Each structure stands twice: as structure tokens, then as C-alpha cells.
Amino acid sequence: MTANPSAATAAVAASRAAERVYNFNPGPAVLPLPVLEEVQRDLLALPGAGMSILEISHRAKEFDAILGGAEADLRKLLGLSENYQMIFLGGGASLQFAMVAMNFLPGDGSADYIISGHWAQQAVKEAKKLGKVNIAASTETEGFVRVPRQEELRLDPGAAYVHFTSNNTIYGTEAPAEPEVGGVPLVCDASSNFLSRVIDPGKYALIYAGAQKNIGPAGLTIVIVREDLLGQPLPTTPSVFDYKVQAEADSMHNTPPTFAVYIAGLVFQWLKKLGGLKKMEEINAAKARLVYDYLDQTEFYHSPVAREDRSRMNIPFTLRNAALDGEFLKQAERHGLTQLKGHRSVGGMRASLYNAMPIEGVHALVAFMREFERNHG
Ligand code: PMP
């Protein structure tokens, strides 16, 4: 034992922080350093509780304050009105593929799905097990390099809902705007661009997002749902999958993922301090511009995505000479730039620039890409 264990712990923590690399993983992803530092500082004893957040009851008053604070901050960040419920759930975004259909797809109806990538296809697969699905449009034959345009959508005015994916994590496309759906409820999988920009929540019936990109660690999914749509699940829907049951219990029908909720709450505070979603949007636009501007003026690298649908969160790019891919990744690692390998269905590289990726990380990436081009171009 050292004479002063907390000083020794702090020294180890400082050296670990200095070891941190720029992590471009698509999720679970980089978290804001001030959040991780706060988690570390309070991990053994939450102020006032004398216990770790990992040990505390979800019914304890301390957790009540954490959950309530997280919800209040997220409502403020989004400018969410009172007629929306906010639910903190486990199960990942994939559970929502099924829950949306369980709660909103009546036995005699059908739902419209806009297919812009792999995750939308997964959403359809689950919904089809529970009811009728109409594919309103798909860009699969084009390799999902763009999202379907408004005029391509074959929407059914009688649909129970329209489902779309606002950002396609694998293909690196992002819907420039919400689809126009008339009076039909709009459901959005916003997992990979939630809180990255200002949105008008009033356009949505339901938004869901897995936490492990812009919100916090894996294990938590946030669902925002218009209250008047609740209460008509398929009769076979288990209680735990019923939005109304979960909403009425304030996300406490069963034990919520307490640690992930705690971290999400800290991330929301970090976002508020930063200046909210408008500021975050400006920073994200600046970060993405750095990469795209470079991709647009080089022949060495190539962006496969349609310009108008370029994602600010996930940027796939290829090397014209794919034989250099392995060397690129190896040298990037040596420069402290990690997890840049693209998804196997796209190949090449992918840089995920979520909210918590500092602009310094993006400068470092572009500087490395330039240097690699100079040495191998
Ligand atoms: N939707 C999108 C847009 C995603 O990127 C992902 C995961 N990368 C999912 C859904 C599935 O999320 P989960 O693994 O949390 O079920």
C-alpha cells in the first residue's frame, strides 16, 4: 500500500488519460473526456450517497434525482413539449425494431418503411414478423450510396406509420430532412445522429436512439413518443415491451440500466454547457467539412457517398489503391488514430465523428491522410 493511495490513484488516472487515442469507432464510441473524468472521480461514492452508482438501488432517491435530471436536461436540449413521453430502456435499438411494430402496427393495417441501409432492413425484418409492411422506397440496388428522395416514396396515406433511419451508420449517408408524410405518424431510428443537430421534435411521432454513439455507453436506448399514440399495442405484447406501461412507470417498470442512465445524464449536462444542440451542430459541421474538403481535392482517396446525403457522423472513404488499406490502418494506429476500418459491406475506411470526437482528432486524421498520400501517392 502506498502512504497516500488517492494521490497514487490520481497519478495513474492522469497517465491513463494521456494514453488516450482518437477513437473513430462507429459505436460504442468515444465519450467526452470531462464525463469520463467525473465518472472516475465519483465512481467509489456518489456525492451524498456513500455508495457507487453501480451499487445503488434504482428506487433510491439519489437515482431518482439522476433519472429526473437526465430527462429534464434532454427535454431542454431538444425543446420537447409536454405531450411527448421520454422512456429510458434497455435492449438496444434493435429491440425498437420490434417494439415499434408491437405498439403501432395493428393486425388489420400496414406500415411504410423507407429502406436506406442495413439497419432499416433489420427494422423491416422484425416488423414483418408482427404485421404487414410496405416498402415505400429502397436504394439497395445502388449500394445505399444515397437515401431515397421524397418523390420516390410510395407512401400509403392509410399507413399506421412511416419508419425511416435518419443516419445510416454503415453507408455514411444522412437524410438531409425528414420525409414529408402528411398526417401519418413518423417513426425515426436516430441511433447514429441523435443530438448531433437541431431537430423539430414536433415532426415526429416516435424517435428512438441506442445510446452507444452520441448518448453514453451501450445498454441504454432512449425513446421519445407522442403520448396520444400510446395504449393500443398488439394483444400479445408483453408488458415490458409496452411503451404505455414503461411511460406510466417513468422508465421504472423494471430495473433500468442505471449506470448507462447516469452517464447519459452527464453527457446531457456536457452538451448543455457546450451551448446546446445549435452549437453542437456547428461543431459537427466544421468537423465533417475538414474531412470532406480534403476528400474532394484528392484523387488518392474517394468518397463513395452522394454529396447531398453525406453524413456528418460516419464518413466512409476508400483508397484508390485498395492494396494499401492494410498499411493505412497500421500506420494510422501508430499515429493514435484507431478503429478506422470500414464496415465489411462497404470496404475501405470509415471515420465516425460523433459529438464527443474533438476537432483536434479530426485535424490529426486529415494531417495523417495527407502524409500517407505524400508517402504513397
Ligand atoms: N440502428 C442504427 C442506425 C445503428 O447504427 C445500429 C447499431 N450500430 C442499430 C440500429 C442497432 O443498434 P443495437 O446494437 O443497439 O441494437
mmCIF file of C-alpha atoms and ligand atoms in Angstrom:
data_model
loop_
_atom_site.group_PDB
_atom_site.id
_atom_site.type_symbol
_atom_site.label_atom_id
_atom_site.label_comp_id
_atom_site.label_asym_id
_atom_site.label_seq_id
_atom_site.Cartn_x
_atom_site.Cartn_y
_atom_site.Cartn_z
ATOM 1 C CA MET A 1 0.000 0.000 0.000
ATOM 2 C CA THR A 2 1.240 3.490 -0.719
ATOM 3 C CA ALA A 3 1.117 6.105 2.040
ATOM 4 C CA ASN A 4 -1.272 8.226 0.012
ATOM 5 C CA PRO A 5 -3.420 5.910 -2.103
ATOM 6 C CA SER A 6 -5.657 8.634 -3.554
ATOM 7 C CA ALA A 7 -2.645 10.633 -4.817
ATOM 8 C CA ALA A 8 -1.291 7.445 -6.379
ATOM 9 C CA THR A 9 -4.677 6.737 -7.976
ATOM 10 C CA ALA A 10 -4.840 10.281 -9.363
ATOM 11 C CA ALA A 11 -1.359 9.910 -10.864
ATOM 12 C CA VAL A 12 -2.353 6.636 -12.540
ATOM 13 C CA ALA A 13 -5.534 8.273 -13.831
ATOM 14 C CA ALA A 14 -3.560 11.171 -15.324
ATOM 15 C CA SER A 15 -1.192 8.829 -17.106
ATOM 16 C CA ARG A 16 -4.100 6.741 -18.414
ATOM 17 C CA ALA A 17 -5.748 9.932 -19.777
ATOM 18 C CA ALA A 18 -2.514 10.743 -21.584
ATOM 19 C CA GLU A 19 -2.650 7.288 -23.213
ATOM 20 C CA ARG A 20 -5.976 8.021 -24.869
ATOM 21 C CA VAL A 21 -6.091 7.702 -28.658
ATOM 22 C CA TYR A 22 -8.521 9.236 -31.143
ATOM 23 C CA ASN A 23 -11.220 6.579 -31.398
ATOM 24 C CA PHE A 24 -13.199 6.639 -34.663
ATOM 25 C CA ASN A 25 -15.308 3.596 -33.822
ATOM 26 C CA PRO A 26 -18.949 3.667 -35.028
ATOM 27 C CA GLY A 27 -20.232 2.530 -31.634
ATOM 28 C CA PRO A 28 -19.727 2.002 -28.799
ATOM 29 C CA ALA A 29 -17.878 5.201 -29.375
ATOM 30 C CA VAL A 30 -15.797 7.977 -27.895
ATOM 31 C CA LEU A 31 -17.287 9.709 -24.833
ATOM 32 C CA PRO A 32 -16.499 13.268 -23.677
ATOM 33 C CA LEU A 33 -13.367 13.232 -21.536
ATOM 34 C CA PRO A 34 -14.847 15.520 -18.827
ATOM 35 C CA VAL A 35 -17.685 12.986 -18.452
ATOM 36 C CA LEU A 36 -15.285 10.071 -18.054
ATOM 37 C CA GLU A 37 -13.273 12.083 -15.527
ATOM 38 C CA GLU A 38 -16.378 12.807 -13.481
ATOM 39 C CA VAL A 39 -17.430 9.151 -13.581
ATOM 40 C CA GLN A 40 -13.971 8.179 -12.423
ATOM 41 C CA ARG A 41 -13.918 10.744 -9.630
ATOM 42 C CA ASP A 42 -17.325 9.717 -8.272
ATOM 43 C CA LEU A 43 -17.194 6.000 -9.029
ATOM 44 C CA LEU A 44 -16.471 4.831 -5.483
ATOM 45 C CA ALA A 45 -19.004 7.073 -3.795
ATOM 46 C CA LEU A 46 -21.626 9.199 -5.439
ATOM 47 C CA PRO A 47 -21.637 12.571 -3.630
ATOM 48 C CA GLY A 48 -24.058 12.372 -0.726
ATOM 49 C CA ALA A 49 -24.791 8.664 -1.210
ATOM 50 C CA GLY A 50 -21.687 6.963 0.147
ATOM 51 C CA MET A 51 -22.139 4.239 -2.465
ATOM 52 C CA SER A 52 -21.118 3.753 -6.051
ATOM 53 C CA ILE A 53 -23.674 4.425 -8.761
ATOM 54 C CA LEU A 54 -23.025 0.776 -9.637
ATOM 55 C CA GLU A 55 -24.319 -0.318 -6.240
ATOM 56 C CA ILE A 56 -27.264 1.958 -5.750
ATOM 57 C CA SER A 57 -30.926 0.879 -5.936
ATOM 58 C CA HIS A 58 -32.875 2.146 -8.907
ATOM 59 C CA ARG A 59 -35.543 3.066 -6.321
ATOM 60 C CA ALA A 60 -33.124 5.162 -4.227
ATOM 61 C CA LYS A 61 -33.727 8.904 -4.046
ATOM 62 C CA GLU A 62 -30.248 9.514 -5.489
ATOM 63 C CA PHE A 63 -31.084 7.544 -8.632
ATOM 64 C CA ASP A 64 -34.462 9.223 -8.818
ATOM 65 C CA ALA A 65 -32.644 12.554 -8.996
ATOM 66 C CA ILE A 66 -30.252 11.225 -11.666
ATOM 67 C CA LEU A 67 -33.048 9.922 -13.889
ATOM 68 C CA GLY A 68 -35.182 13.026 -13.363
ATOM 69 C CA GLY A 69 -32.214 15.302 -14.096
ATOM 70 C CA ALA A 70 -31.303 13.380 -17.254
ATOM 71 C CA GLU A 71 -34.860 13.601 -18.535
ATOM 72 C CA ALA A 72 -35.189 17.313 -17.708
ATOM 73 C CA ASP A 73 -31.879 18.129 -19.428
ATOM 74 C CA LEU A 74 -32.711 16.095 -22.506
ATOM 75 C CA ARG A 75 -36.132 17.735 -22.741
ATOM 76 C CA LYS A 76 -34.452 21.134 -22.578
ATOM 77 C CA LEU A 77 -31.817 20.223 -25.170
ATOM 78 C CA LEU A 78 -34.476 19.036 -27.630
ATOM 79 C CA GLY A 79 -37.079 21.655 -26.780
ATOM 80 C CA LEU A 80 -39.508 18.802 -26.228
ATOM 81 C CA SER A 81 -43.096 19.649 -25.407
ATOM 82 C CA GLU A 82 -45.161 18.090 -22.635
ATOM 83 C CA ASN A 83 -47.216 15.893 -24.946
ATOM 84 C CA TYR A 84 -44.195 13.644 -25.511
ATOM 85 C CA GLN A 85 -43.121 10.866 -23.170
ATOM 86 C CA MET A 86 -39.465 10.030 -22.740
ATOM 87 C CA ILE A 87 -38.522 6.463 -21.853
ATOM 88 C CA PHE A 88 -35.126 5.052 -20.854
ATOM 89 C CA LEU A 89 -34.993 1.398 -21.896
ATOM 90 C CA GLY A 90 -32.570 -1.469 -22.215
ATOM 91 C CA GLY A 91 -32.403 -3.818 -25.176
ATOM 92 C CA GLY A 92 -30.599 -1.707 -27.769
ATOM 93 C CA ALA A 93 -32.008 -0.039 -30.847
ATOM 94 C CA SER A 94 -32.731 -3.486 -32.303
ATOM 95 C CA LEU A 95 -35.396 -4.053 -29.671
ATOM 96 C CA GLN A 96 -37.128 -0.943 -31.002
ATOM 97 C CA PHE A 97 -37.385 -2.555 -34.445
ATOM 98 C CA ALA A 98 -39.808 -4.985 -32.771
ATOM 99 C CA MET A 99 -41.339 -2.665 -30.156
ATOM 100 C CA VAL A 100 -42.417 -0.075 -32.723
ATOM 101 C CA ALA A 101 -44.378 -2.744 -34.583
ATOM 102 C CA MET A 102 -45.759 -4.320 -31.383
ATOM 103 C CA ASN A 103 -47.089 -0.951 -30.256
ATOM 104 C CA PHE A 104 -48.149 0.718 -33.502
ATOM 105 C CA LEU A 105 -48.838 -1.905 -36.184
ATOM 106 C CA PRO A 106 -52.444 -3.095 -35.878
ATOM 107 C CA GLY A 107 -53.407 -6.568 -37.118
ATOM 108 C CA ASP A 108 -55.504 -5.160 -39.975
ATOM 109 C CA GLY A 109 -53.104 -2.383 -41.003
ATOM 110 C CA SER A 110 -49.693 -1.924 -42.565
ATOM 111 C CA ALA A 111 -46.665 0.321 -42.071
ATOM 112 C CA ASP A 112 -44.433 2.090 -44.600
ATOM 113 C CA TYR A 113 -40.659 1.593 -44.363
ATOM 114 C CA ILE A 114 -38.041 3.678 -46.179
ATOM 115 C CA ILE A 115 -35.010 1.491 -46.790
ATOM 116 C CA SER A 116 -31.749 3.427 -46.756
ATOM 117 C CA GLY A 117 -29.411 0.808 -45.326
ATOM 118 C CA HIS A 118 -28.787 -2.300 -43.309
ATOM 119 C CA TRP A 119 -30.468 -1.125 -40.105
ATOM 120 C CA ALA A 120 -33.657 -0.167 -41.930
ATOM 121 C CA GLN A 121 -33.663 -3.660 -43.432
ATOM 122 C CA GLN A 122 -33.341 -5.130 -39.966
ATOM 123 C CA ALA A 123 -36.256 -2.988 -38.798
ATOM 124 C CA VAL A 124 -38.378 -4.376 -41.649
ATOM 125 C CA LYS A 125 -37.376 -7.947 -40.851
ATOM 126 C CA GLU A 126 -38.670 -7.603 -37.299
ATOM 127 C CA ALA A 127 -41.833 -5.687 -38.238
ATOM 128 C CA LYS A 128 -42.741 -8.365 -40.822
ATOM 129 C CA LYS A 129 -42.887 -10.952 -38.055
ATOM 130 C CA LEU A 130 -45.632 -8.918 -36.436
ATOM 131 C CA GLY A 131 -47.642 -7.425 -39.273
ATOM 132 C CA LYS A 132 -47.797 -6.082 -42.820
ATOM 133 C CA VAL A 133 -45.026 -3.903 -44.219
ATOM 134 C CA ASN A 134 -44.938 -1.774 -47.361
ATOM 135 C CA ILE A 135 -41.507 -0.840 -48.702
ATOM 136 C CA ALA A 136 -42.015 2.816 -49.590
ATOM 137 C CA ALA A 137 -38.605 3.067 -51.327
ATOM 138 C CA SER A 138 -35.179 1.488 -51.262
ATOM 139 C CA THR A 139 -31.748 2.447 -52.580
ATOM 140 C CA GLU A 140 -30.354 -1.068 -52.129
ATOM 141 C CA THR A 141 -29.723 -1.615 -55.869
ATOM 142 C CA GLU A 142 -27.426 1.443 -55.776
ATOM 143 C CA GLY A 143 -25.480 0.065 -52.832
ATOM 144 C CA PHE A 144 -27.138 2.523 -50.441
ATOM 145 C CA VAL A 145 -24.869 5.376 -51.535
ATOM 146 C CA ARG A 146 -27.786 7.772 -51.130
ATOM 147 C CA VAL A 147 -31.104 7.929 -49.300
ATOM 148 C CA PRO A 148 -34.430 7.709 -51.174
ATOM 149 C CA ARG A 149 -35.714 11.088 -52.359
ATOM 150 C CA GLN A 150 -39.125 12.456 -51.464
ATOM 151 C CA GLU A 151 -40.507 11.989 -54.999
ATOM 152 C CA GLU A 152 -39.503 8.316 -54.961
ATOM 153 C CA LEU A 153 -41.540 7.472 -51.867
ATOM 154 C CA ARG A 154 -44.608 5.336 -52.494
ATOM 155 C CA LEU A 155 -46.425 6.225 -49.320
ATOM 156 C CA ASP A 156 -49.742 4.777 -48.247
ATOM 157 C CA PRO A 157 -51.899 7.550 -46.775
ATOM 158 C CA GLY A 158 -53.600 4.905 -44.611
ATOM 159 C CA ALA A 159 -50.346 3.524 -43.170
ATOM 160 C CA ALA A 160 -50.117 3.048 -39.413
ATOM 161 C CA TYR A 161 -46.748 4.849 -39.516
ATOM 162 C CA VAL A 162 -43.742 5.627 -41.721
ATOM 163 C CA HIS A 163 -40.356 4.399 -40.461
ATOM 164 C CA PHE A 164 -37.063 5.922 -41.601
ATOM 165 C CA THR A 165 -33.421 5.937 -40.482
ATOM 166 C CA SER A 166 -32.047 9.459 -40.112
ATOM 167 C CA ASN A 167 -28.391 8.421 -40.377
ATOM 168 C CA ASN A 168 -27.030 5.247 -41.928
ATOM 169 C CA THR A 169 -24.068 4.283 -39.797
ATOM 170 C CA ILE A 170 -22.595 1.719 -42.191
ATOM 171 C CA TYR A 171 -23.035 3.541 -45.507
ATOM 172 C CA GLY A 172 -22.343 7.049 -44.231
ATOM 173 C CA THR A 173 -25.485 8.714 -45.511
ATOM 174 C CA GLU A 174 -27.760 11.053 -43.621
ATOM 175 C CA ALA A 175 -31.270 12.171 -44.569
ATOM 176 C CA PRO A 176 -30.974 15.924 -45.313
ATOM 177 C CA ALA A 177 -34.536 16.390 -43.991
ATOM 178 C CA GLU A 178 -37.391 14.363 -42.593
ATOM 179 C CA PRO A 179 -39.617 12.743 -45.219
ATOM 180 C CA GLU A 180 -42.921 14.546 -45.767
ATOM 181 C CA VAL A 181 -45.573 12.081 -44.631
ATOM 182 C CA GLY A 182 -48.749 14.145 -44.349
ATOM 183 C CA GLY A 183 -50.709 13.157 -41.268
ATOM 184 C CA VAL A 184 -49.170 9.677 -40.930
ATOM 185 C CA PRO A 185 -47.096 9.218 -37.737
ATOM 186 C CA LEU A 186 -43.370 9.440 -38.467
ATOM 187 C CA VAL A 187 -41.066 6.993 -36.644
ATOM 188 C CA CYS A 188 -37.316 7.517 -36.733
ATOM 189 C CA ASP A 189 -34.301 5.384 -35.890
ATOM 190 C CA ALA A 190 -31.942 8.230 -34.926
ATOM 191 C CA SER A 191 -29.347 5.996 -33.281
ATOM 192 C CA SER A 192 -26.330 7.412 -35.051
ATOM 193 C CA ASN A 193 -27.133 11.127 -35.304
ATOM 194 C CA PHE A 194 -29.277 11.793 -32.232
ATOM 195 C CA LEU A 195 -28.325 15.089 -30.528
ATOM 196 C CA SER A 196 -25.886 15.958 -33.313
ATOM 197 C CA ARG A 197 -28.037 18.810 -34.633
ATOM 198 C CA VAL A 198 -31.189 20.777 -34.011
ATOM 199 C CA ILE A 199 -34.403 18.971 -34.932
ATOM 200 C CA ASP A 200 -38.065 19.830 -34.624
ATOM 201 C CA PRO A 201 -39.392 17.008 -32.417
ATOM 202 C CA GLY A 202 -42.935 18.053 -33.323
ATOM 203 C CA LYS A 203 -42.467 16.413 -36.729
ATOM 204 C CA TYR A 204 -42.074 13.005 -35.129
ATOM 205 C CA ALA A 205 -44.455 10.504 -33.568
ATOM 206 C CA LEU A 206 -41.559 8.497 -32.151
ATOM 207 C CA ILE A 207 -37.778 8.822 -32.122
ATOM 208 C CA TYR A 208 -35.511 6.087 -30.800
ATOM 209 C CA ALA A 209 -31.765 6.016 -30.383
ATOM 210 C CA GLY A 210 -29.350 3.462 -28.998
ATOM 211 C CA ALA A 211 -27.049 5.233 -26.556
ATOM 212 C CA GLN A 212 -23.688 3.923 -27.673
ATOM 213 C CA LYS A 213 -22.924 6.668 -30.226
ATOM 214 C CA ASN A 214 -23.929 10.140 -29.045
ATOM 215 C CA ILE A 215 -25.539 9.479 -25.665
ATOM 216 C CA GLY A 216 -23.435 7.207 -23.496
ATOM 217 C CA PRO A 217 -22.404 3.583 -23.096
ATOM 218 C CA ALA A 218 -24.157 0.561 -24.613
ATOM 219 C CA GLY A 219 -27.141 -0.878 -22.778
ATOM 220 C CA LEU A 220 -29.485 2.092 -22.929
ATOM 221 C CA THR A 221 -31.954 3.182 -25.604
ATOM 222 C CA ILE A 222 -33.921 6.401 -25.448
ATOM 223 C CA VAL A 223 -37.449 6.505 -26.815
ATOM 224 C CA ILE A 224 -39.390 9.735 -27.281
ATOM 225 C CA VAL A 225 -43.014 9.146 -28.151
ATOM 226 C CA ARG A 226 -46.139 11.246 -28.616
ATOM 227 C CA GLU A 227 -48.470 10.462 -25.771
ATOM 228 C CA ASP A 228 -51.686 10.200 -27.769
ATOM 229 C CA LEU A 229 -50.267 7.248 -29.737
ATOM 230 C CA LEU A 230 -49.870 5.051 -26.688
ATOM 231 C CA GLY A 231 -52.192 2.386 -25.395
ATOM 232 C CA GLN A 232 -53.017 0.191 -28.391
ATOM 233 C CA PRO A 233 -50.329 -2.481 -28.520
ATOM 234 C CA LEU A 234 -50.865 -5.850 -30.196
ATOM 235 C CA PRO A 235 -52.738 -8.000 -27.649
ATOM 236 C CA THR A 236 -49.761 -10.371 -27.312
ATOM 237 C CA THR A 237 -47.326 -7.564 -26.355
ATOM 238 C CA PRO A 238 -45.524 -8.398 -23.088
ATOM 239 C CA SER A 239 -45.771 -5.588 -20.510
ATOM 240 C CA VAL A 240 -42.056 -4.874 -20.607
ATOM 241 C CA PHE A 241 -42.361 -4.054 -24.345
ATOM 242 C CA ASP A 242 -45.439 -1.861 -23.964
ATOM 243 C CA TYR A 243 -44.488 1.836 -24.269
ATOM 244 C CA LYS A 244 -47.508 2.886 -22.208
ATOM 245 C CA VAL A 245 -46.564 0.590 -19.330
ATOM 246 C CA GLN A 246 -42.986 1.858 -19.420
ATOM 247 C CA ALA A 247 -44.021 5.512 -19.726
ATOM 248 C CA GLU A 248 -46.543 5.311 -16.890
ATOM 249 C CA ALA A 249 -43.886 3.752 -14.665
ATOM 250 C CA ASP A 250 -41.427 6.560 -15.574
ATOM 251 C CA SER A 251 -38.986 4.003 -17.057
ATOM 252 C CA MET A 252 -39.110 2.008 -13.805
ATOM 253 C CA HIS A 253 -41.463 -0.819 -14.744
ATOM 254 C CA ASN A 254 -38.389 -2.961 -14.243
ATOM 255 C CA THR A 255 -34.781 -2.081 -13.425
ATOM 256 C CA PRO A 256 -33.455 0.421 -15.990
ATOM 257 C CA PRO A 257 -29.761 0.346 -16.989
ATOM 258 C CA THR A 258 -28.762 2.607 -14.103
ATOM 259 C CA PHE A 259 -25.079 3.135 -14.904
ATOM 260 C CA ALA A 260 -25.815 3.974 -18.543
ATOM 261 C CA VAL A 261 -28.576 6.411 -17.486
ATOM 262 C CA TYR A 262 -26.136 8.099 -15.095
ATOM 263 C CA ILE A 263 -23.548 8.583 -17.837
ATOM 264 C CA ALA A 264 -26.180 9.756 -20.325
ATOM 265 C CA GLY A 265 -27.202 12.381 -17.755
ATOM 266 C CA LEU A 266 -23.618 13.613 -17.545
ATOM 267 C CA VAL A 267 -23.383 13.732 -21.342
ATOM 268 C CA PHE A 268 -26.553 15.877 -21.468
ATOM 269 C CA GLN A 269 -25.030 18.266 -18.898
ATOM 270 C CA TRP A 270 -21.847 18.410 -21.017
ATOM 271 C CA LEU A 271 -23.924 19.251 -24.097
ATOM 272 C CA LYS A 272 -25.810 21.983 -22.258
ATOM 273 C CA LYS A 273 -22.576 23.518 -21.024
ATOM 274 C CA LEU A 274 -21.171 23.415 -24.546
ATOM 275 C CA GLY A 275 -24.073 25.548 -25.781
ATOM 276 C CA GLY A 276 -26.749 23.002 -26.691
ATOM 277 C CA LEU A 277 -27.635 21.396 -29.999
ATOM 278 C CA LYS A 278 -27.167 24.524 -32.126
ATOM 279 C CA LYS A 279 -23.554 24.807 -31.021
ATOM 280 C CA MET A 280 -23.051 21.049 -31.353
ATOM 281 C CA GLU A 281 -24.423 21.202 -34.889
ATOM 282 C CA GLU A 282 -21.938 23.946 -35.834
ATOM 283 C CA ILE A 283 -19.024 21.970 -34.400
ATOM 284 C CA ASN A 284 -20.132 18.768 -36.154
ATOM 285 C CA ALA A 285 -20.491 20.600 -39.476
ATOM 286 C CA ALA A 286 -16.982 22.038 -39.084
ATOM 287 C CA LYS A 287 -15.508 18.629 -38.244
ATOM 288 C CA ALA A 288 -17.160 16.876 -41.189
ATOM 289 C CA ARG A 289 -16.167 19.726 -43.540
ATOM 290 C CA LEU A 290 -12.496 19.181 -42.702
ATOM 291 C CA VAL A 291 -12.668 15.588 -43.952
ATOM 292 C CA TYR A 292 -14.937 16.142 -46.966
ATOM 293 C CA ASP A 293 -12.979 19.195 -48.168
ATOM 294 C CA TYR A 294 -9.876 17.076 -48.194
ATOM 295 C CA LEU A 295 -11.596 14.096 -49.885
ATOM 296 C CA ASP A 296 -12.891 16.458 -52.589
ATOM 297 C CA GLN A 297 -9.463 17.734 -53.566
ATOM 298 C CA THR A 298 -7.550 14.466 -53.728
ATOM 299 C CA GLU A 299 -7.507 11.615 -56.240
ATOM 300 C CA PHE A 300 -5.762 9.357 -53.766
ATOM 301 C CA TYR A 301 -8.907 8.820 -51.648
ATOM 302 C CA HIS A 302 -12.515 8.517 -52.711
ATOM 303 C CA SER A 303 -15.865 9.156 -51.028
ATOM 304 C CA PRO A 304 -18.483 6.698 -52.328
ATOM 305 C CA VAL A 305 -21.469 8.651 -50.996
ATOM 306 C CA ALA A 306 -23.791 11.022 -52.916
ATOM 307 C CA ARG A 307 -22.807 14.568 -51.965
ATOM 308 C CA GLU A 308 -26.251 15.759 -50.929
ATOM 309 C CA ASP A 309 -26.638 12.850 -48.480
ATOM 310 C CA ARG A 310 -23.221 12.897 -46.860
ATOM 311 C CA SER A 311 -23.323 12.030 -43.169
ATOM 312 C CA ARG A 312 -21.587 14.298 -40.682
ATOM 313 C CA MET A 313 -21.331 11.394 -38.240
ATOM 314 C CA ASN A 314 -19.892 8.489 -40.244
ATOM 315 C CA ILE A 315 -17.590 9.163 -43.184
ATOM 316 C CA PRO A 316 -16.653 6.154 -45.299
ATOM 317 C CA PHE A 317 -13.771 6.591 -47.748
ATOM 318 C CA THR A 318 -11.683 4.272 -49.877
ATOM 319 C CA LEU A 319 -8.118 4.378 -51.095
ATOM 320 C CA ARG A 320 -7.984 4.275 -54.914
ATOM 321 C CA ASN A 321 -5.360 1.594 -54.451
ATOM 322 C CA ALA A 322 -7.091 -0.851 -52.076
ATOM 323 C CA ALA A 323 -3.834 -2.797 -51.758
ATOM 324 C CA LEU A 324 -2.707 -0.003 -49.393
ATOM 325 C CA ASP A 325 -5.662 -0.418 -46.985
ATOM 326 C CA GLY A 326 -3.762 -2.586 -44.509
ATOM 327 C CA GLU A 327 -0.767 -0.261 -44.452
ATOM 328 C CA PHE A 328 -3.026 2.775 -43.978
ATOM 329 C CA LEU A 329 -4.724 1.201 -40.954
ATOM 330 C CA LYS A 330 -1.435 0.045 -39.452
ATOM 331 C CA GLN A 331 0.175 3.457 -39.732
ATOM 332 C CA ALA A 332 -2.980 5.214 -38.509
ATOM 333 C CA GLU A 333 -2.847 3.093 -35.338
ATOM 334 C CA ARG A 334 0.751 4.160 -34.852
ATOM 335 C CA HIS A 335 -0.419 7.781 -35.034
ATOM 336 C CA GLY A 336 -3.014 7.149 -32.316
ATOM 337 C CA LEU A 337 -5.904 7.072 -34.822
ATOM 338 C CA THR A 338 -7.857 3.919 -34.179
ATOM 339 C CA GLN A 339 -10.927 1.915 -35.356
ATOM 340 C CA LEU A 340 -10.875 3.354 -38.874
ATOM 341 C CA LYS A 341 -11.583 0.105 -40.726
ATOM 342 C CA GLY A 342 -14.751 0.363 -42.824
ATOM 343 C CA HIS A 343 -17.694 -1.989 -42.492
ATOM 344 C CA ARG A 344 -17.151 -5.234 -44.412
ATOM 345 C CA SER A 345 -20.088 -4.492 -46.747
ATOM 346 C CA VAL A 346 -18.546 -1.180 -47.872
ATOM 347 C CA GLY A 347 -14.810 -1.841 -47.503
ATOM 348 C CA GLY A 348 -12.129 0.811 -47.170
ATOM 349 C CA MET A 349 -12.234 3.082 -44.138
ATOM 350 C CA ARG A 350 -14.850 4.802 -42.039
ATOM 351 C CA ALA A 351 -14.252 7.700 -39.685
ATOM 352 C CA SER A 352 -17.035 8.195 -37.154
ATOM 353 C CA LEU A 353 -17.077 11.775 -35.882
ATOM 354 C CA TYR A 354 -19.667 11.673 -33.132
ATOM 355 C CA ASN A 355 -20.305 14.600 -30.782
ATOM 356 C CA ALA A 356 -17.519 13.637 -28.398
ATOM 357 C CA MET A 357 -14.801 13.426 -31.081
ATOM 358 C CA PRO A 358 -12.774 16.597 -30.505
ATOM 359 C CA ILE A 359 -11.908 18.697 -33.564
ATOM 360 C CA GLU A 360 -8.235 18.069 -32.743
ATOM 361 C CA GLY A 361 -8.858 14.387 -33.531
ATOM 362 C CA VAL A 362 -10.227 15.315 -36.958
ATOM 363 C CA HIS A 363 -7.271 17.619 -37.660
ATOM 364 C CA ALA A 364 -4.962 14.756 -36.687
ATOM 365 C CA LEU A 365 -6.817 12.380 -39.030
ATOM 366 C CA VAL A 366 -6.658 14.726 -42.021
ATOM 367 C CA ALA A 367 -2.974 15.505 -41.365
ATOM 368 C CA PHE A 368 -2.253 11.779 -41.307
ATOM 369 C CA MET A 369 -4.237 11.189 -44.523
ATOM 370 C CA ARG A 370 -2.199 13.929 -46.240
ATOM 371 C CA GLU A 371 1.060 12.495 -45.022
ATOM 372 C CA PHE A 372 0.069 8.986 -46.132
ATOM 373 C CA GLU A 373 -0.829 10.350 -49.586
ATOM 374 C CA ARG A 374 2.527 12.153 -49.819
ATOM 375 C CA ASN A 375 4.368 8.948 -48.983
ATOM 376 C CA HIS A 376 2.328 6.574 -51.149
ATOM 377 C CA GLY A 377 0.693 8.743 -53.843
HETATM 378 N N1 PMP B 1 -29.797 1.493 -35.891
HETATM 379 C C1 PMP B 1 -28.673 2.097 -36.291
HETATM 380 C C2 PMP B 1 -28.757 3.305 -37.163
HETATM 381 C C3 PMP B 1 -27.429 1.617 -35.842
HETATM 382 O O1 PMP B 1 -26.302 2.212 -36.234
HETATM 383 C C4 PMP B 1 -27.393 0.467 -35.005
HETATM 384 C C5 PMP B 1 -26.107 -0.082 -34.448
HETATM 385 N N2 PMP B 1 -24.939 0.314 -34.957
HETATM 386 C C6 PMP B 1 -28.596 -0.150 -34.668
HETATM 387 C C7 PMP B 1 -29.780 0.402 -35.103
HETATM 388 C C8 PMP B 1 -28.624 -1.357 -33.784
HETATM 389 O O2 PMP B 1 -28.314 -0.993 -32.502
HETATM 390 P P1 PMP B 1 -28.186 -2.022 -31.281
HETATM 391 O O3 PMP B 1 -26.931 -2.779 -31.499
HETATM 392 O O4 PMP B 1 -28.155 -1.114 -30.099
HETATM 393 O O5 PMP B 1 -29.387 -2.901 -31.291
#
